[in-house]
Structures are given as structure tokens and as C-alpha cells.
Coordinates of C-alpha atoms in Angstrom, one line a residue:
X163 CA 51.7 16.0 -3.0
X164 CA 49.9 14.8 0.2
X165 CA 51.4 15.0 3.3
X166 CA 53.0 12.5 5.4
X167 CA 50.1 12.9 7.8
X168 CA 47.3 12.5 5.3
X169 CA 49.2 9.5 3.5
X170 CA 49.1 7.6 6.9
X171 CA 45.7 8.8 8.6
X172 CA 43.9 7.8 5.3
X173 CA 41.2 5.2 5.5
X174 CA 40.2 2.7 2.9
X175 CA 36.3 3.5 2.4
X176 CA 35.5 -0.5 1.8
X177 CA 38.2 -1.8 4.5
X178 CA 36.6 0.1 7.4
X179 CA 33.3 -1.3 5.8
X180 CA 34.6 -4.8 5.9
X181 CA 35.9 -4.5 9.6
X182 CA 32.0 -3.0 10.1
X183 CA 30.2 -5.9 8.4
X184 CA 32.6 -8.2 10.3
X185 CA 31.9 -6.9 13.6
X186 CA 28.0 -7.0 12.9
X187 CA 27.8 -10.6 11.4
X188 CA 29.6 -11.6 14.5
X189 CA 27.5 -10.1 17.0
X190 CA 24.6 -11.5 15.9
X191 CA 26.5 -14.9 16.2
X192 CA 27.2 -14.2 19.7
X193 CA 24.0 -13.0 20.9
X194 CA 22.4 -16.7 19.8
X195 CA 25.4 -18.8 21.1
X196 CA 23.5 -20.0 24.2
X197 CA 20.6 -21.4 22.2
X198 CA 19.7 -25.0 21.1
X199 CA 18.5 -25.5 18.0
X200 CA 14.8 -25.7 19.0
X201 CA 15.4 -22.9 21.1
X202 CA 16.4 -21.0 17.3
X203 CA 13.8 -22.2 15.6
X204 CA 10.4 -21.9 17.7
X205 CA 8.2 -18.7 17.0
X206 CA 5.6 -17.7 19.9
X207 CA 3.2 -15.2 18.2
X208 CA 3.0 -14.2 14.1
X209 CA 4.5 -10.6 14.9
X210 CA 7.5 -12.5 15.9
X211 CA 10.5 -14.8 14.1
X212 CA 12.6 -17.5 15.1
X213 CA 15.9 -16.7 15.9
X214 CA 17.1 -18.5 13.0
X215 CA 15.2 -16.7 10.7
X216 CA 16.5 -13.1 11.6
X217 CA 20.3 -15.1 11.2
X218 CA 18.9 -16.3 7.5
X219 CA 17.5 -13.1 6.6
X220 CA 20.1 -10.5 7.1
X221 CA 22.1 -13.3 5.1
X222 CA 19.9 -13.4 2.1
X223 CA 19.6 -9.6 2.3
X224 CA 23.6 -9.6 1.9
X225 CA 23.4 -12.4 -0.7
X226 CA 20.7 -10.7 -2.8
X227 CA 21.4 -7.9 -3.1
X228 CA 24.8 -7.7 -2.9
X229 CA 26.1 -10.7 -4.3
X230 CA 24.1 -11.7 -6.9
X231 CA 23.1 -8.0 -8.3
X232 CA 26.5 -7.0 -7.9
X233 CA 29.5 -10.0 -8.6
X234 CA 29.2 -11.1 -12.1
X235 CA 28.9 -14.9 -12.2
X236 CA 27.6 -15.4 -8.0
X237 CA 25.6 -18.4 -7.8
X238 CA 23.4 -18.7 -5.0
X239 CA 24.7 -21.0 -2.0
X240 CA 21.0 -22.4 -2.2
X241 CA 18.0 -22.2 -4.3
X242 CA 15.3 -22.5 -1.9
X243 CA 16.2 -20.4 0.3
X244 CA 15.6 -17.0 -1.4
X245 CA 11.5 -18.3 -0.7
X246 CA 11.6 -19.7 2.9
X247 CA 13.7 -16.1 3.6
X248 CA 12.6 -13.0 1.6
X249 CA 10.4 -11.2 4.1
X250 CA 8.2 -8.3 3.0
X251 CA 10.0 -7.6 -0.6
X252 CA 6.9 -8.2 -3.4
X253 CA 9.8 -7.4 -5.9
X254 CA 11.9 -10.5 -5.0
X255 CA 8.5 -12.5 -5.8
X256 CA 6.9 -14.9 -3.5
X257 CA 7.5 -15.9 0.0
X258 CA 6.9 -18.2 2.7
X259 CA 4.0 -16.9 5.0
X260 CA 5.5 -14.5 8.4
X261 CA 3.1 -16.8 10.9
X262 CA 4.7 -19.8 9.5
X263 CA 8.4 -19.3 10.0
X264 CA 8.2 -21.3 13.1
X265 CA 7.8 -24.4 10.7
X266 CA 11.2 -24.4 9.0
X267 CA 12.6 -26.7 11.0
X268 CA 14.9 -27.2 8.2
X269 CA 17.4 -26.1 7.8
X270 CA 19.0 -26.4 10.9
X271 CA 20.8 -23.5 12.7
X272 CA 24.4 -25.0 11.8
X273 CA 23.6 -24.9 8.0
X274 CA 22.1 -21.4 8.3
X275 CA 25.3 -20.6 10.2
X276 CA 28.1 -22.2 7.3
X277 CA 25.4 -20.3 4.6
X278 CA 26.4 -17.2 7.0
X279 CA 30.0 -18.2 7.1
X280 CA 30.0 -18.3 2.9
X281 CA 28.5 -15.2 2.1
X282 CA 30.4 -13.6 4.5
X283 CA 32.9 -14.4 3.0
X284 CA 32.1 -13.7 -0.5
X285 CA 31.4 -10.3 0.6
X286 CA 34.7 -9.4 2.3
X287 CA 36.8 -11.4 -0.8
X288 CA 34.4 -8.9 -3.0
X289 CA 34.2 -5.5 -1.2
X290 CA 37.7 -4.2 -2.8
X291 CA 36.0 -4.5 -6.3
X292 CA 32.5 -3.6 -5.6
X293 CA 30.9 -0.3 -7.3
X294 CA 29.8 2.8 -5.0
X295 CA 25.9 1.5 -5.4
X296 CA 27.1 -2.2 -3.9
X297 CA 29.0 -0.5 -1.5
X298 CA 25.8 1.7 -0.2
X299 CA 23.4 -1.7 0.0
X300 CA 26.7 -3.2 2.3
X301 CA 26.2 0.1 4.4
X302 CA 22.4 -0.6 4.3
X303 CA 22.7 -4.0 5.2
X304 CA 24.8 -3.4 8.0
X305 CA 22.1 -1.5 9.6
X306 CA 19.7 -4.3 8.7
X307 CA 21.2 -6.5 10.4
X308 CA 21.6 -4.3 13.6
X309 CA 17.5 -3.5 13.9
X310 CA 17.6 -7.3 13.3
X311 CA 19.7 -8.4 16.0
X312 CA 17.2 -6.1 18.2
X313 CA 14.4 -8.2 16.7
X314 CA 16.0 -11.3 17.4
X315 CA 16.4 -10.6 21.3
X316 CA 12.7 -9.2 21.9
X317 CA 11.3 -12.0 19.9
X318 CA 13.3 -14.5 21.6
X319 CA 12.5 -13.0 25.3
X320 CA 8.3 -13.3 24.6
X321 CA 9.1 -16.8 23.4
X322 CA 10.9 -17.7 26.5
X323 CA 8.4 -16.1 28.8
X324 CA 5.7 -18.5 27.2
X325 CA 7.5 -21.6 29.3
X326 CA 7.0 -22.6 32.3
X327 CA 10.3 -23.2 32.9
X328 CA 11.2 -19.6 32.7
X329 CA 14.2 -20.1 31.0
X330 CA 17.0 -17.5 31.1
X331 CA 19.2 -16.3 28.3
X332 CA 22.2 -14.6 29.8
X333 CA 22.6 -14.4 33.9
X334 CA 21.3 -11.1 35.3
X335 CA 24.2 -8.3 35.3
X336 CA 25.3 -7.7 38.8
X337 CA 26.0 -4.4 38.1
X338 CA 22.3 -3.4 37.2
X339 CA 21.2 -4.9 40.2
X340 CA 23.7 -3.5 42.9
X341 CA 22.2 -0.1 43.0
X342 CA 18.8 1.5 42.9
X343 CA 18.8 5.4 43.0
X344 CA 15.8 7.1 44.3
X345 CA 15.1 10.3 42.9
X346 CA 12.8 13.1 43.7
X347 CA 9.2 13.3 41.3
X348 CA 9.8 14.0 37.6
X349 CA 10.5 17.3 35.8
X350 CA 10.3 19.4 33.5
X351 CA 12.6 20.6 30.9
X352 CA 12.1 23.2 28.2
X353 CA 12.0 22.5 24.6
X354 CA 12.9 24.3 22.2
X355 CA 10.2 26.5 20.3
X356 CA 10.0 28.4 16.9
X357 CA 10.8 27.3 14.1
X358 CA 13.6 24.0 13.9
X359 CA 14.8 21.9 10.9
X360 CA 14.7 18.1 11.4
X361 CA 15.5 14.9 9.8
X362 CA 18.5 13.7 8.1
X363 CA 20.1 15.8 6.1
X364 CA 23.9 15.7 6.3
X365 CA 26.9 13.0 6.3
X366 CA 27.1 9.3 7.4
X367 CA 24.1 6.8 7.2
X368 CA 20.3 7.4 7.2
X369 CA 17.7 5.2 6.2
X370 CA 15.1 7.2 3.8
X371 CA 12.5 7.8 6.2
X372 CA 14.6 10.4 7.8
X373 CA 14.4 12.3 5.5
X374 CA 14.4 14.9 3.6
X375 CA 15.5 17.6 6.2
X376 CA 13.0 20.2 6.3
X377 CA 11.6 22.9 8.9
X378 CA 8.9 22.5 11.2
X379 CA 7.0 24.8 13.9
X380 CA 7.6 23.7 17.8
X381 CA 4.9 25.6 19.6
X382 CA 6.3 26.2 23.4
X383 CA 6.5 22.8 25.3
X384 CA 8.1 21.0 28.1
X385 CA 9.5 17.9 28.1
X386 CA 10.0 15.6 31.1
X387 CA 13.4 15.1 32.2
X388 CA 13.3 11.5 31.5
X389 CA 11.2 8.3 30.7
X390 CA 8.4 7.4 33.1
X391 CA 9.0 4.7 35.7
X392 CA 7.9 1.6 36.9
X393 CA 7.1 2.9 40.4
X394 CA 4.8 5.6 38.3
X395 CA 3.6 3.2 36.3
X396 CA 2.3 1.3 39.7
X397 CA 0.7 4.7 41.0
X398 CA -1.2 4.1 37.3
X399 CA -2.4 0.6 38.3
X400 CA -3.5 1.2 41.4
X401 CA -5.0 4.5 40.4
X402 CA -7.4 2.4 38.5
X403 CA -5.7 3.5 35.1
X404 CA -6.7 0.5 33.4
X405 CA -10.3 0.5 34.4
X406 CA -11.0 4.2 33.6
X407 CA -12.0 4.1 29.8
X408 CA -12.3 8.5 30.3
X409 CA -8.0 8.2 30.0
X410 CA -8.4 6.2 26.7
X411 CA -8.7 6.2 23.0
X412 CA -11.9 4.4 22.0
X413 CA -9.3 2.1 19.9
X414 CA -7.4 1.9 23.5
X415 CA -10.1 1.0 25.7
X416 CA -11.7 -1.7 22.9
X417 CA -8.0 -3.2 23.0
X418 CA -7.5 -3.7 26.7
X419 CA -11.4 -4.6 27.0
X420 CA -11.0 -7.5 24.3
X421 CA -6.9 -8.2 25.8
X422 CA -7.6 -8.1 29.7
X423 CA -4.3 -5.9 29.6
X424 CA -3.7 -4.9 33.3
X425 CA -0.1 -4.1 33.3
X426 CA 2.5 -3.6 31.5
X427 CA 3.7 -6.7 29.1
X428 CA 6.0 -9.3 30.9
X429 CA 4.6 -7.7 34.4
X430 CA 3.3 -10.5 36.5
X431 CA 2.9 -11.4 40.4
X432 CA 5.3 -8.4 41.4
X433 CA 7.8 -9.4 39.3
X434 CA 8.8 -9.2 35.4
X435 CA 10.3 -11.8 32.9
X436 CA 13.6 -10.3 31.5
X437 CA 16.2 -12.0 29.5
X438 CA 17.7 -12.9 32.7
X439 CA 15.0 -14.4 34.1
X440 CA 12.2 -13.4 36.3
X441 CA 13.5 -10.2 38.7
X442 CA 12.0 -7.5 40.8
X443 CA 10.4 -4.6 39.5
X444 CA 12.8 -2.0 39.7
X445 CA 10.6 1.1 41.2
X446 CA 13.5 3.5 39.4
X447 CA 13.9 2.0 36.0
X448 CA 11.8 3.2 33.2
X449 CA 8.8 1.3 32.6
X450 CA 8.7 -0.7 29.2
X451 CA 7.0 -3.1 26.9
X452 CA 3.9 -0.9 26.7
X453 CA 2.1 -0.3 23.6
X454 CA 1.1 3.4 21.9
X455 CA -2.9 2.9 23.7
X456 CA -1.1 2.6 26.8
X457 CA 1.4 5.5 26.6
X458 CA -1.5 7.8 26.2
X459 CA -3.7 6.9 28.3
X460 CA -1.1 7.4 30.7
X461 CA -0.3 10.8 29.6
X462 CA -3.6 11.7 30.3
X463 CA -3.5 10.1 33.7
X464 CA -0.6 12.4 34.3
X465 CA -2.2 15.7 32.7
X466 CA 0.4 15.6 30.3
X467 CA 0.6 14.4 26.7
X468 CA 2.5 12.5 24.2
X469 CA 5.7 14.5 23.0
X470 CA 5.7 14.9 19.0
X471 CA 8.5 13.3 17.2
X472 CA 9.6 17.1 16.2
X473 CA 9.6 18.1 19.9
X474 CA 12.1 14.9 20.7
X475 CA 14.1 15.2 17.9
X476 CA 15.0 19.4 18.5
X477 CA 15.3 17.9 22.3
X478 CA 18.1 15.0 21.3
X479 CA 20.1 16.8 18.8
X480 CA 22.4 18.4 21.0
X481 CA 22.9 14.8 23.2
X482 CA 25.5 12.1 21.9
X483 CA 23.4 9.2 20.2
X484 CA 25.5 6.3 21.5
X485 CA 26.3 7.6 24.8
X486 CA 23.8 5.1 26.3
X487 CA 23.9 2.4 24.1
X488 CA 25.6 -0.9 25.5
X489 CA 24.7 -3.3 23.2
X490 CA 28.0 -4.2 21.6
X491 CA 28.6 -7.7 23.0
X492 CA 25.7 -10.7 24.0
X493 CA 24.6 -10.2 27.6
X494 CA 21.9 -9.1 30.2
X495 CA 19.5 -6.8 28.8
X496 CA 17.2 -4.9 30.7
X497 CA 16.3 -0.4 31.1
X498 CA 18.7 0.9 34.0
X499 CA 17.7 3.4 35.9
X500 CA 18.6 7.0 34.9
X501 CA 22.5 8.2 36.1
X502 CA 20.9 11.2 37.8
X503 CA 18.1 13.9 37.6
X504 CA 19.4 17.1 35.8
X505 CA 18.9 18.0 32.6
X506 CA 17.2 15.2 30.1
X507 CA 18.1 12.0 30.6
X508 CA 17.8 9.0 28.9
X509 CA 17.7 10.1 25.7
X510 CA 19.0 7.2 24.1
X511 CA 19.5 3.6 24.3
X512 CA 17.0 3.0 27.2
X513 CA 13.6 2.5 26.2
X514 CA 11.9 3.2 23.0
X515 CA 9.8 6.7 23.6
X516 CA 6.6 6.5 21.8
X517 CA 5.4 10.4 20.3
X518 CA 2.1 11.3 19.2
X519 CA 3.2 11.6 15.8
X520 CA 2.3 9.4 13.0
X521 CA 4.3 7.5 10.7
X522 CA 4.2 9.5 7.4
X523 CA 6.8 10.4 5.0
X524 CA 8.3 13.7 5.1
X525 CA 7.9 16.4 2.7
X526 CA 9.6 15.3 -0.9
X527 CA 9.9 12.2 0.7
X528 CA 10.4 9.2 -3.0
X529 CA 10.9 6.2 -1.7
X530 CA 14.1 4.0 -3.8
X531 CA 13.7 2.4 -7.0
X532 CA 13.8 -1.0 -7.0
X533 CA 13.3 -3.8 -4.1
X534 CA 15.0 -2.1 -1.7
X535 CA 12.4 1.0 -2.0
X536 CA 10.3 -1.3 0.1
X537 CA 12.3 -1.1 3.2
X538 CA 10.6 1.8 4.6
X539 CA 7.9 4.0 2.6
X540 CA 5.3 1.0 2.0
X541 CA 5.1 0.8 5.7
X542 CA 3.5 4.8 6.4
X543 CA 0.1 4.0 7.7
X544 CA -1.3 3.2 10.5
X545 CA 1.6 3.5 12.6
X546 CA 3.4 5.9 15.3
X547 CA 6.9 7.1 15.9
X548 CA 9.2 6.2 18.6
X549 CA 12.6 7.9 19.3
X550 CA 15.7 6.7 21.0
X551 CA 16.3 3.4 21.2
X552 CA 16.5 0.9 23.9
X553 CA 18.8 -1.2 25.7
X554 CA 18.7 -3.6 23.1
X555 CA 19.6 -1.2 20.4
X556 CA 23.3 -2.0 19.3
X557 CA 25.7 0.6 19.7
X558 CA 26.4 2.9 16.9
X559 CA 22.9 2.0 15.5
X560 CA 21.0 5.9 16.7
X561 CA 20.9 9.2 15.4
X562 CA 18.8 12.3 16.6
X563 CA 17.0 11.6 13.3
X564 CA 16.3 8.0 13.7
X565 CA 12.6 7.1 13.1
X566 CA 11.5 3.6 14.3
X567 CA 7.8 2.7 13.9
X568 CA 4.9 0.3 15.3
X569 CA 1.4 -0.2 15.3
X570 CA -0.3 1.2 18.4
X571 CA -1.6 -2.1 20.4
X572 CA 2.3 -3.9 19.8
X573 CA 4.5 -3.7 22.8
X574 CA 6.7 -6.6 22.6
X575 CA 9.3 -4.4 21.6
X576 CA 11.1 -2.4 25.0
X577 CA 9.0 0.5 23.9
X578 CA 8.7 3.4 27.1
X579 CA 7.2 7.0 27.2
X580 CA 8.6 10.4 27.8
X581 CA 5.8 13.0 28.7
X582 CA 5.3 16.2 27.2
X583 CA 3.3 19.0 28.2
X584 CA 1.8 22.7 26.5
X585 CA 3.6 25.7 27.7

């Protein structure tokens, strides 16, 4: 007989997934709640999506497939929209084209929003009934929807800083910009070295790129104590970093030869164009929206190098994965500058940490059967690994094991760099 204790600690697997789904498919309705319609709709650059899209998308995700592979009898809310808001999936047939998503004019943000509103609901009438495999796509879609909502606010920020008007989303947080700590130059921290076994490979949520867990060899290496700043990032700059093609990849140099890239993204007139609004560089905060060719050839300014994704990973695991993360609720988004100087720092939910490793699968890596195998595993080439989150990562969303992944000129994303060095 279970005990009194058990009976009233226990927890209803697909009740704390509904309070989860709800709390996600509301965020995402906050973070947009200050924009007009043509604010949701517009799209700046092809890597990018309307704001309305990412809200359509995570809904078609849940409506796919959940609903309609999983409730006998669903009948989609509407026909069309399963083309205009598929993205990548080649096994949910064909699509309307990524650059042209800034076309849909129609339909309008308050029918995507009462489309959200039904199949939200459909899902939490539903979720008591559903079978384990429904209820894992529900846990995947929740995660979705949370790399989404990140999507959603970088995309929306370089669309913004393409008018004139300079347009804010959210007023700045007074908070951030009350103090500014000064700390002494960067250090140097310890990794561990030997052999280590990383990736995913025990309870709660992973997406199958982390995995499966295996070992790895760490030669001896140092790790900085936390990401590089904009005030080092200016020593760069004025170091001639961006004019010195002997610090750069012949990829890198052709890239900011044919771009004109002379700063960091968003960087512009000694200020930088943040969700707020234009501000002050902040000398302490760690630099961001810099792509891979840039992260190295900084390294390499710095006689240091790229950390490998193995090297992070032994690093984090013994840090608390949402003890920096602070996305839970719309608001001012911006890197703050580190709490203090001892030990690593920064870890997570600052800036996304590029690594010299590329995006491959894992040893025994299979990717899923069926459309949803192509969330992850079509996407290893090309591409590198960054670690940790940023401050638009919502909470909840990180793990030590967490692998995000971009191609090496793309820095619209807050994407930072850690530095690593040989011991």
C-alpha cells in the first residue's frame, strides 16, 4: 500500500506537461504583445522569419504531429495552412519558400492567434488520453517552441534595427544599466583533462543530437574564466583585428573582405541597437552577435584558441544550467556583465559560446524515424557548435549537453566567445 506521503507528493505525468505547454504557449504570446500587425509580419533578411510565422509554426508543429497523428477523427483548423507553415520537414511534403515568409500577409496575427487558442486547446482537452509516443512529441514541442521564442526575438531585433526610426521593443531594464563592474584582465581556469564522458545520457529531455553519451580525450587546457568583452573586443578593433587577414581563416578574411564587417553586428557610432533601443556599449558586458570567422580570428589575436565543445561541456557540468537564465517573462534583453571574477562565469544564459568543434553526430548517433527525424541530424554539415545559451534563451531550456548550431559567417543570433588555450 503506498504511503500517505507518496499518495499526496505524486504527480500526474501529462498534468505537469499541460501546466508546461501552457506556460510556453503563453510566453510566446507575451513576448509579441507590443507588436502591430505589420510589425509581426515583416521579415528583414531570408535567414530570418516574421514573428508571426515562429507563432504559426510551433502551432502547426503541435497540430501535426500531435493532433492529427495522435486523436482519432482531428480535422485540421485549416487546410492551407500546413503549406504556408511546414518549415524544413520534406516528409510533410511541400512548402512555401523560407525567403518568402515575409509575404503572408494573410493571415493576419489575430487569426494565427484564435488558430493558437484552438489547438491549444485541443491539446490540453486531449493530453489525459494521449499514448506515451504523443506524450514525448508534446515534450518535444515544448522545447520547439522555446528555441522558437529565441528565434522570434533575434529575428525581430535585426528587423527593427533596419528602420530608421530605431524602434524599441521593451524599455531598457534599469537594473542592467545601474551598475557596471570593472574587473581586472581575464583568466584562466583549468579544465579538466583525461578521459570524460559527454552528451546526454540520463533522465529528463534531450534532443537527439546530444546524444548518445560516449567518452572522449581532453588533452590539458585552460579555459578563460568567462566570455570575452566588449571593451576587449574594442582593443581588437583598434588593434587593426579586422584589417590583419594573418588572424583569419581564408573563408574569414573572403567574408569580411566581400561584407565590409568592421565590428561586431548591431555595433555602430559608439553605440549598439538592442531590443531596447540604441544604448552604450557596455565596456564589461560580453561582446555578442559575432559570427564563428570572427570568434577565431579573435582567438588568435589573443594567442589563445577556440575551446572544443568537449572542453565546455566537462567545464559546465558541475554548474546549474538555469542559474542564469532570465527569460521567463517578455522584457529587456541584452548580455549583463559577469556577477564577479572567480571561478567560471557565465556559463549559461549569457551569450552563445562558439567552440571549434563541428557539427557532427556523435558516435551511434540514428537519427528518428519518421518527419520528426529531421529536426536535427539532416542539419550535420557545414556547421559549428555553440554552448550555453544567451540571455534570450528561456529558462529551463539548457543542459550541460545542449548542442546549438550555426553556420560560421551568421551572427544574428547573441552568439559570444569563451577562449581556450593548450596547457
Amino acid at each position: 500500500m503506498a504511503s500517505r506521503t507518496d499518495a499526496s507528493t505524486r504527480t500526474d505525468p501529462a498534468e505537469d506537461l499541460g501546466r508546461r505547454f501552457a506556460a510556453t504557449r503563453r510566453l510566446s504570446l507575451d513576448l509579441v504583445a507590443t507588436l502591430s500587425d505589420a510589425d509581426a509580419s515583416a521579415q528583414s533578411m531570408p535567414d530570418a522569419s516574421p514573428a508571426k510565422w515562429h507563432l504559426a509554426h510551433t502551432t502547426w508543429f503541435f497540430e501535426t504531429f500531435v493532433l492529427r497523428d495522435h486523436l482519432p477523427g482531428y480535422a485540421l483548423f485549416d487546410a492551407r495552412y500546413p503549406y504556408l507553415f511546414n518549415s524544413y520537414y520534406e516528409a510533410e511534403g511541400p512548402r512555401h519558400a523560407r525567403p518568402q515568409r515575409g509575404l503572408l500577409t494573410r493571415p493576419s496575427l489575430d487569426e494565427i492567434c484564435v488558430w493558437r487558442a484552438h489547438v491549444d486547446a485541443a491539446v490540453q482537452t486531449a493530453l489525459p488520453e494521449l499514448p506515451a509516443a504523443a506524450l514525448t512529441l508534446v515534450e518535444l514541442g515544448i522545447h520547439h517552441e522555446q528555441q522558437h521564442q529565441e528565434l522570434l526575438l533575434t529575428d525581430l531585433k535585426h528587423l527593427f534595427a533596419q528602420n530608421p526610426l530605431s524602434p524599441a521593443v521593451w524599455p531598457r531594464d534599469p537594473a542592467i544599466a545601474s551598475e557596471v563592474p570593472q574587473f581586472s584582465a581575464m583568466k584562466w581556469v583549468r579544465g579538466a583533462a583525461g578521459i570524460a564522458a559527454v552528451g546526454h545520457g540520463g533522465e529528463g529531455f534531450a534532443f537527439d543530437c546530444e546524444g548518445p553519451r560516449h567518452d572522449v580525450l581532453l588533452a590539458p587546457h585552460a579555459l578563460a574564466n568567462r566570455p570575452v568583452t566588449n571593451g576587449e573586443w574594442r582593443q581588437f578593433i583598434d588593434d587593426g583585428g579586422y584589417h590583419t587577414p594573418a588572424l583569419w581563416l581564408s573563408d574569414g578574411w573572403a567574408w569580411v573582405q566581400a561584407e565590409g564587417v568592421e565590428a561586431p553586428a548591431y555595433w555602430r557610432d559608439g553605440g549598439m541597437f538592442t531590443l531596447a533601443g540604441w544604448q552604450d556599449i557596455d565596456p564589461a558586458a560580453p561582446v555578442t552577435h559575432i559570427s564563428f570567422f570572427e570568434a577565431d580570428a579573435f582567438a588568435s589575436w589573443a594567442g589563445a584558441r577556440l575551446p572544443t565543445e568537449f572542453e565546455w561541456e566537462a567545464a559546465a557540468a558541475a554548474y546549474d544550467p538555469h542559474g542564469g537564465q532570465k527569460l521567463d517573462a517578455a522584457g529587456a534583453v541584452q548580455p549583463a556583465p559577469a556577477a564577479d571574477d572567480t571561478g567560471l562565469q557565465q556559463m549559461f544564459g549569457s551569450v552563445w559560446e562558439w567552440t571549434g568543434s563541428a557539427y557532427r553526430p556523435y558516435p551511434g548517433f540514428r537519427a528518428a524515424p519518421g518527419a520528426v527525424g529531421e529536426y536535427n541530424g539532416k542539419f550535420m554539415s557545414g556547421q559549428f557548435v555553440l554552448r550555453g545559451g544567451s540571455c534570450a534563451t528561456p529558462r529551463g531550456h539548457l543542459r550541460a549537453s545542449y548542442r546549438n548550431f550555426f553556420y560560421p559567417h551568421q551572427r544574428w543570433q547573441f552568439t559570444g566567445v569563451r577562449l581556450a588555450k593548450d596547457l
